[in-house]
Coordinates of C-alpha atoms in Angstrom, one line a residue:
X1 CA 73.2 2.1 -2.7
X2 CA 73.4 0.0 -5.9
X3 CA 74.5 2.0 -8.9
X4 CA 71.1 1.6 -10.7
X5 CA 69.1 2.9 -7.7
X6 CA 71.6 5.8 -7.3
X7 CA 71.1 6.8 -11.0
X8 CA 67.3 6.8 -10.6
X9 CA 67.5 8.9 -7.4
X10 CA 69.7 11.5 -9.2
X11 CA 67.4 11.7 -12.2
X12 CA 64.2 12.0 -10.2
X13 CA 64.4 15.7 -9.4
X14 CA 65.0 16.6 -13.0
X15 CA 62.0 14.5 -14.1
X16 CA 59.8 16.1 -11.5
X17 CA 60.9 19.6 -12.5
X18 CA 60.2 19.0 -16.2
X19 CA 56.9 17.2 -15.8
X20 CA 54.6 20.2 -14.9
X21 CA 55.8 22.3 -17.9
X22 CA 55.5 19.4 -20.3
X23 CA 52.0 18.5 -19.1
X24 CA 50.6 22.0 -19.1
X25 CA 47.5 22.1 -21.4
X26 CA 47.4 24.4 -24.4
X27 CA 45.3 27.6 -24.1
X28 CA 42.4 27.9 -24.0
X29 CA 41.2 25.2 -21.6
X30 CA 38.0 26.9 -20.5
X31 CA 35.5 29.4 -22.0
X32 CA 36.8 32.9 -23.0
X33 CA 34.9 36.1 -22.1
X34 CA 34.5 38.8 -24.6
X35 CA 33.6 42.3 -23.3
X36 CA 31.5 44.4 -25.7
X37 CA 31.4 48.0 -24.4
X38 CA 28.1 48.7 -26.1
X39 CA 24.5 47.7 -25.3
X40 CA 23.0 44.5 -26.6
X41 CA 20.9 44.7 -29.7
X42 CA 22.8 47.2 -31.9
X43 CA 25.1 46.6 -34.9
X44 CA 28.3 46.6 -32.8
X45 CA 26.8 44.0 -30.5
X46 CA 25.5 41.8 -33.4
X47 CA 28.9 41.8 -35.2
X48 CA 30.7 41.2 -31.9
X49 CA 28.5 38.1 -31.3
X50 CA 29.1 36.9 -34.8
X51 CA 32.9 37.2 -34.6
X52 CA 32.8 35.6 -31.1
X53 CA 30.9 32.6 -32.5
X54 CA 33.5 32.2 -35.3
X55 CA 36.4 32.5 -32.8
X56 CA 34.8 29.8 -30.6
X57 CA 34.8 27.4 -33.5
X58 CA 38.5 28.2 -34.2
X59 CA 39.6 28.0 -30.5
X60 CA 37.5 25.0 -29.5
X61 CA 36.0 26.8 -26.5
X62 CA 32.9 29.0 -26.0
X63 CA 33.4 32.7 -26.3
X64 CA 30.9 34.3 -23.9
X65 CA 29.7 37.8 -24.5
X66 CA 29.5 40.3 -21.6
X67 CA 27.9 43.6 -22.5
X68 CA 29.4 46.3 -20.2
X69 CA 28.3 49.5 -21.7
X70 CA 28.3 53.1 -20.4
X71 CA 30.5 56.1 -20.2
X72 CA 31.3 56.1 -24.0
X73 CA 32.6 52.5 -23.8
X74 CA 35.1 53.2 -21.1
X75 CA 33.4 51.0 -18.5
X76 CA 34.0 48.0 -20.6
X77 CA 37.5 48.9 -21.6
X78 CA 38.5 49.9 -18.1
X79 CA 37.5 46.3 -17.2
X80 CA 39.5 44.9 -20.1
X81 CA 42.6 46.9 -19.3
X82 CA 42.6 45.7 -15.7
X83 CA 41.9 42.0 -16.6
X84 CA 44.5 39.3 -16.1
X85 CA 46.6 39.1 -19.3
X86 CA 46.1 35.4 -19.8
X87 CA 43.8 35.4 -22.9
X88 CA 40.6 34.5 -21.0
X89 CA 39.2 38.1 -21.2
X90 CA 39.0 39.8 -24.6
X91 CA 37.4 42.9 -25.9
X92 CA 35.3 43.2 -29.0
X93 CA 34.0 46.3 -30.7
X94 CA 35.0 49.7 -31.9
X95 CA 38.2 51.6 -31.1
X96 CA 36.2 54.7 -30.0
X97 CA 36.7 53.9 -26.2
X98 CA 40.4 54.0 -27.0
X99 CA 40.7 56.7 -29.7
X100 CA 37.9 59.0 -28.5
X101 CA 36.9 58.5 -24.9
X102 CA 40.2 59.3 -23.1
X103 CA 39.7 62.9 -24.3
X104 CA 36.0 63.0 -23.4
X105 CA 35.5 61.1 -20.2
X106 CA 37.2 61.7 -16.8
X107 CA 38.6 58.8 -14.9
X108 CA 39.8 56.7 -17.9
X109 CA 42.5 54.5 -16.5
X110 CA 44.1 53.4 -19.8
X111 CA 45.5 54.8 -23.1
X112 CA 46.2 53.7 -26.6
X113 CA 49.2 51.6 -25.4
X114 CA 47.2 49.7 -22.7
X115 CA 46.0 46.9 -25.0
X116 CA 47.1 44.2 -27.4
X117 CA 45.5 44.6 -30.8
X118 CA 44.5 41.2 -32.2
X119 CA 42.8 42.1 -35.5
X120 CA 40.2 44.3 -37.1
X121 CA 37.3 42.5 -38.6
X122 CA 34.8 45.1 -39.6
X123 CA 34.3 48.8 -40.4
X124 CA 31.1 50.3 -39.1
X125 CA 30.1 52.9 -41.7
X126 CA 28.1 55.9 -40.6
X127 CA 25.7 58.1 -42.6
X128 CA 23.4 61.0 -42.6
X129 CA 19.8 59.7 -42.9
X130 CA 16.3 61.2 -43.0
X131 CA 12.8 59.8 -43.2
X132 CA 11.2 59.1 -46.6
X133 CA 8.8 62.0 -46.1
X134 CA 11.5 64.5 -45.2
X135 CA 11.7 67.6 -47.4
X136 CA 15.4 67.0 -47.8
X137 CA 15.9 64.8 -50.8
X138 CA 19.7 65.3 -51.1
X139 CA 22.5 66.4 -48.8
X140 CA 22.7 69.8 -50.5
X141 CA 19.0 70.3 -49.7
X142 CA 19.8 69.6 -46.0
X143 CA 22.8 71.9 -46.0
X144 CA 20.9 74.7 -47.7
X145 CA 18.2 74.5 -45.1
X146 CA 20.8 74.5 -42.3
X147 CA 22.5 77.5 -43.7
X148 CA 19.2 79.4 -44.0
X149 CA 18.2 78.5 -40.5
X150 CA 21.3 78.6 -38.3
X151 CA 21.0 76.5 -35.1
X152 CA 17.4 75.4 -35.9
X153 CA 17.8 72.0 -37.5
X154 CA 18.2 69.1 -35.0
X155 CA 19.9 65.8 -35.5
X156 CA 20.2 62.7 -33.3
X157 CA 23.3 60.6 -32.6
X158 CA 24.5 57.8 -30.4
X159 CA 26.1 60.0 -27.7
X160 CA 28.5 62.8 -27.1
X161 CA 31.9 62.0 -28.6
X162 CA 30.6 59.0 -30.5
X163 CA 31.8 58.7 -34.1
X164 CA 28.5 59.8 -35.6
X165 CA 28.5 62.8 -33.3
X166 CA 32.1 63.8 -34.2
X167 CA 31.5 63.1 -37.9
X168 CA 28.4 65.3 -38.1
X169 CA 30.1 68.1 -36.1
X170 CA 33.2 67.9 -38.2
X171 CA 31.1 68.1 -41.3
X172 CA 29.1 71.1 -40.0
X173 CA 32.4 72.9 -39.0
X174 CA 33.9 72.3 -42.5
X175 CA 30.8 73.6 -44.2
X176 CA 30.2 76.5 -41.8
X177 CA 26.9 75.2 -40.6
X178 CA 25.2 75.4 -37.2
X179 CA 22.9 72.6 -36.2
X180 CA 21.6 71.3 -32.8
X181 CA 22.8 67.9 -31.8
X182 CA 20.6 65.7 -29.6
X183 CA 22.5 62.9 -27.9
X184 CA 21.0 59.5 -27.1
X185 CA 22.4 56.3 -25.5
X186 CA 23.0 54.5 -28.8
X187 CA 21.1 54.4 -32.1
X188 CA 18.3 52.1 -30.8
X189 CA 16.6 54.8 -28.6
X190 CA 17.3 57.6 -31.2
X191 CA 15.8 56.0 -34.3
X192 CA 12.1 55.9 -33.1
X193 CA 12.3 59.6 -32.4
X194 CA 13.6 60.2 -35.9
X195 CA 10.9 58.1 -37.4
X196 CA 8.3 60.0 -35.5
X197 CA 9.5 63.2 -37.2
X198 CA 10.9 64.8 -34.0
X199 CA 14.4 65.1 -35.5
X200 CA 15.4 66.7 -38.8
X201 CA 18.0 64.1 -39.5
X202 CA 20.3 61.5 -37.9
X203 CA 23.9 60.7 -38.0
X204 CA 23.8 57.0 -37.6
X205 CA 25.3 53.6 -38.4
X206 CA 24.2 51.9 -41.6
X207 CA 24.1 48.7 -39.5
X208 CA 21.4 50.3 -37.3
X209 CA 19.1 51.5 -40.0
X210 CA 18.9 48.4 -42.1
X211 CA 15.3 47.7 -43.0
X212 CA 13.9 51.0 -41.7
X213 CA 13.3 52.5 -45.1
X214 CA 15.2 55.7 -44.3
X215 CA 16.8 57.9 -47.0
X216 CA 20.6 58.0 -46.8
X217 CA 21.9 61.4 -47.9
X218 CA 25.6 60.9 -47.4
X219 CA 28.1 58.4 -46.0
X220 CA 31.2 59.0 -43.8
X221 CA 33.5 56.7 -45.8
X222 CA 36.3 56.9 -48.2
X223 CA 34.1 55.7 -51.1
X224 CA 30.4 55.3 -52.0
X225 CA 28.8 52.1 -50.8
X226 CA 27.7 49.6 -53.5
X227 CA 24.2 49.3 -52.1
X228 CA 23.9 53.1 -51.8
X229 CA 25.3 54.4 -55.1
X230 CA 23.5 57.8 -54.9
X231 CA 24.8 58.7 -51.5
X232 CA 27.9 60.8 -51.8
X233 CA 30.8 60.6 -49.4
X234 CA 31.5 63.5 -47.0
X235 CA 34.7 64.3 -49.0
X236 CA 32.6 64.7 -52.2
X237 CA 30.5 67.2 -50.3
X238 CA 33.4 69.4 -49.3
X239 CA 34.8 67.8 -46.1
X240 CA 38.6 67.5 -46.7
X241 CA 39.3 65.5 -43.5
X242 CA 36.2 63.3 -42.7
X243 CA 35.9 61.3 -39.6
X244 CA 36.5 57.6 -40.7
X245 CA 34.2 54.7 -40.0
X246 CA 34.1 52.8 -36.8
X247 CA 37.0 50.4 -36.7
X248 CA 35.9 47.2 -35.0
X249 CA 38.2 44.5 -33.8
X250 CA 39.4 42.2 -31.1
X251 CA 41.5 43.4 -28.2
X252 CA 43.3 41.8 -25.2
X253 CA 44.9 43.2 -22.1
X254 CA 48.5 44.3 -22.5
X255 CA 51.0 41.6 -21.8
X256 CA 49.3 38.3 -22.9
X257 CA 51.8 35.5 -23.6
X258 CA 53.3 35.4 -27.1
X259 CA 51.8 32.0 -27.8
X260 CA 48.3 33.1 -26.8
X261 CA 48.6 36.2 -28.9
X262 CA 49.7 34.2 -32.0
X263 CA 46.9 31.7 -31.5
X264 CA 44.4 34.6 -31.2
X265 CA 45.7 36.4 -34.3
X266 CA 45.5 33.2 -36.3
X267 CA 42.0 32.4 -35.1
X268 CA 40.8 36.0 -35.8
X269 CA 42.2 35.9 -39.3
X270 CA 40.4 32.7 -40.0
X271 CA 37.2 33.9 -38.4
X272 CA 37.1 37.0 -40.6
X273 CA 37.0 34.7 -43.7
X274 CA 34.0 32.6 -42.5
X275 CA 30.8 32.9 -44.4
X276 CA 28.9 33.9 -41.3
X277 CA 31.2 36.9 -40.6
X278 CA 31.3 37.9 -44.3
X279 CA 27.5 37.8 -44.6
X280 CA 26.9 39.7 -41.3
X281 CA 29.4 42.4 -42.3
X282 CA 27.8 42.8 -45.7
X283 CA 24.3 43.0 -44.2
X284 CA 25.6 45.6 -41.8
X285 CA 26.6 47.8 -44.7
X286 CA 30.4 47.8 -44.2
X287 CA 31.8 44.5 -45.3
X288 CA 34.7 42.7 -43.7
X289 CA 37.8 45.0 -43.6
X290 CA 40.5 42.8 -42.1
X291 CA 43.7 44.2 -40.5
X292 CA 46.4 42.2 -38.7
X293 CA 47.2 43.1 -35.2
X294 CA 50.1 45.3 -36.1
X295 CA 48.1 47.1 -38.8
X296 CA 45.2 47.5 -36.4
X297 CA 47.4 49.1 -33.8
X298 CA 49.0 51.5 -36.2
X299 CA 45.6 52.7 -37.5
X300 CA 44.3 53.2 -33.9
X301 CA 47.4 55.2 -32.9
X302 CA 46.9 57.5 -36.0
X303 CA 43.1 57.8 -35.2
X304 CA 43.9 58.6 -31.6
X305 CA 46.0 61.6 -32.6
X306 CA 43.4 62.8 -35.1
X307 CA 40.6 62.6 -32.6
X308 CA 42.7 64.4 -29.9
X309 CA 43.0 67.4 -32.2
X310 CA 39.3 67.3 -33.4
X311 CA 37.9 67.0 -29.9
X312 CA 39.9 69.9 -28.7
X313 CA 38.9 71.9 -31.7
X314 CA 35.2 71.2 -31.1
X315 CA 35.5 72.1 -27.4
X316 CA 34.4 68.7 -26.3
X317 CA 37.2 67.8 -23.9
X318 CA 36.4 66.6 -20.5
X319 CA 36.6 69.5 -18.0

């Protein structure tokens, strides 16, 4: 065999081995699915769709929403935890299915270490709200009535073990009050009942009550909201350790490639700065509160430990 042909024959295997790797396209090459573990139409869903749209612009591919609600968000997060770790299935929404639900729901097949934390983009602030014709003009009015009528006042919330439920029960425990909780499947079915006057108050998301002309008596946040300057925080009202707002972010299955994770984190950081996300978060009452993936994970681990103790103390653990 001539020397030139021999050299080509010897080089061919190396060329063929290198070609597939060098020609592999950069992620993502097709649409990405984002699981939102809450029903369509609420504040979590609206913000999830907003961040998904911003991510799509960053990634150059559609980000398609899949609402997989139920069982305190664990249906959606079970699906996320078992998805292929290739970056084509993400989760969007609150950390409650991770930090709360494992202690509340049987059959959860994941824990706090089962996910990659891409970024936090929004804090969903919760509040105590009443109708405008309610006799309770301030939070102390409501607390005085609850103290005078133990177990008689009723309040609605988005479901057993949800942040508004835990926040209200934690507040009642701290202040020595007894009230009746009435669970619903989200804020949307609960708020018409409040507006009819069939509940004394609600523990609800500010995002859910925008435009409903309700009176906000208190907020579960570390500081007063600029658009609600007269509504004190739970800490101001005597609750030393208040349940924090809902921490909403983007998640991925554990084990996604480092390059995909880096691309996602960069896209999420940029998406959180967009005018659309900033405006939607402001309208929802919380504003953008961005955290990097590492910060988001550390916060969730801390919240997981706090909720484990609170849920045990309130006797809400799954039996």
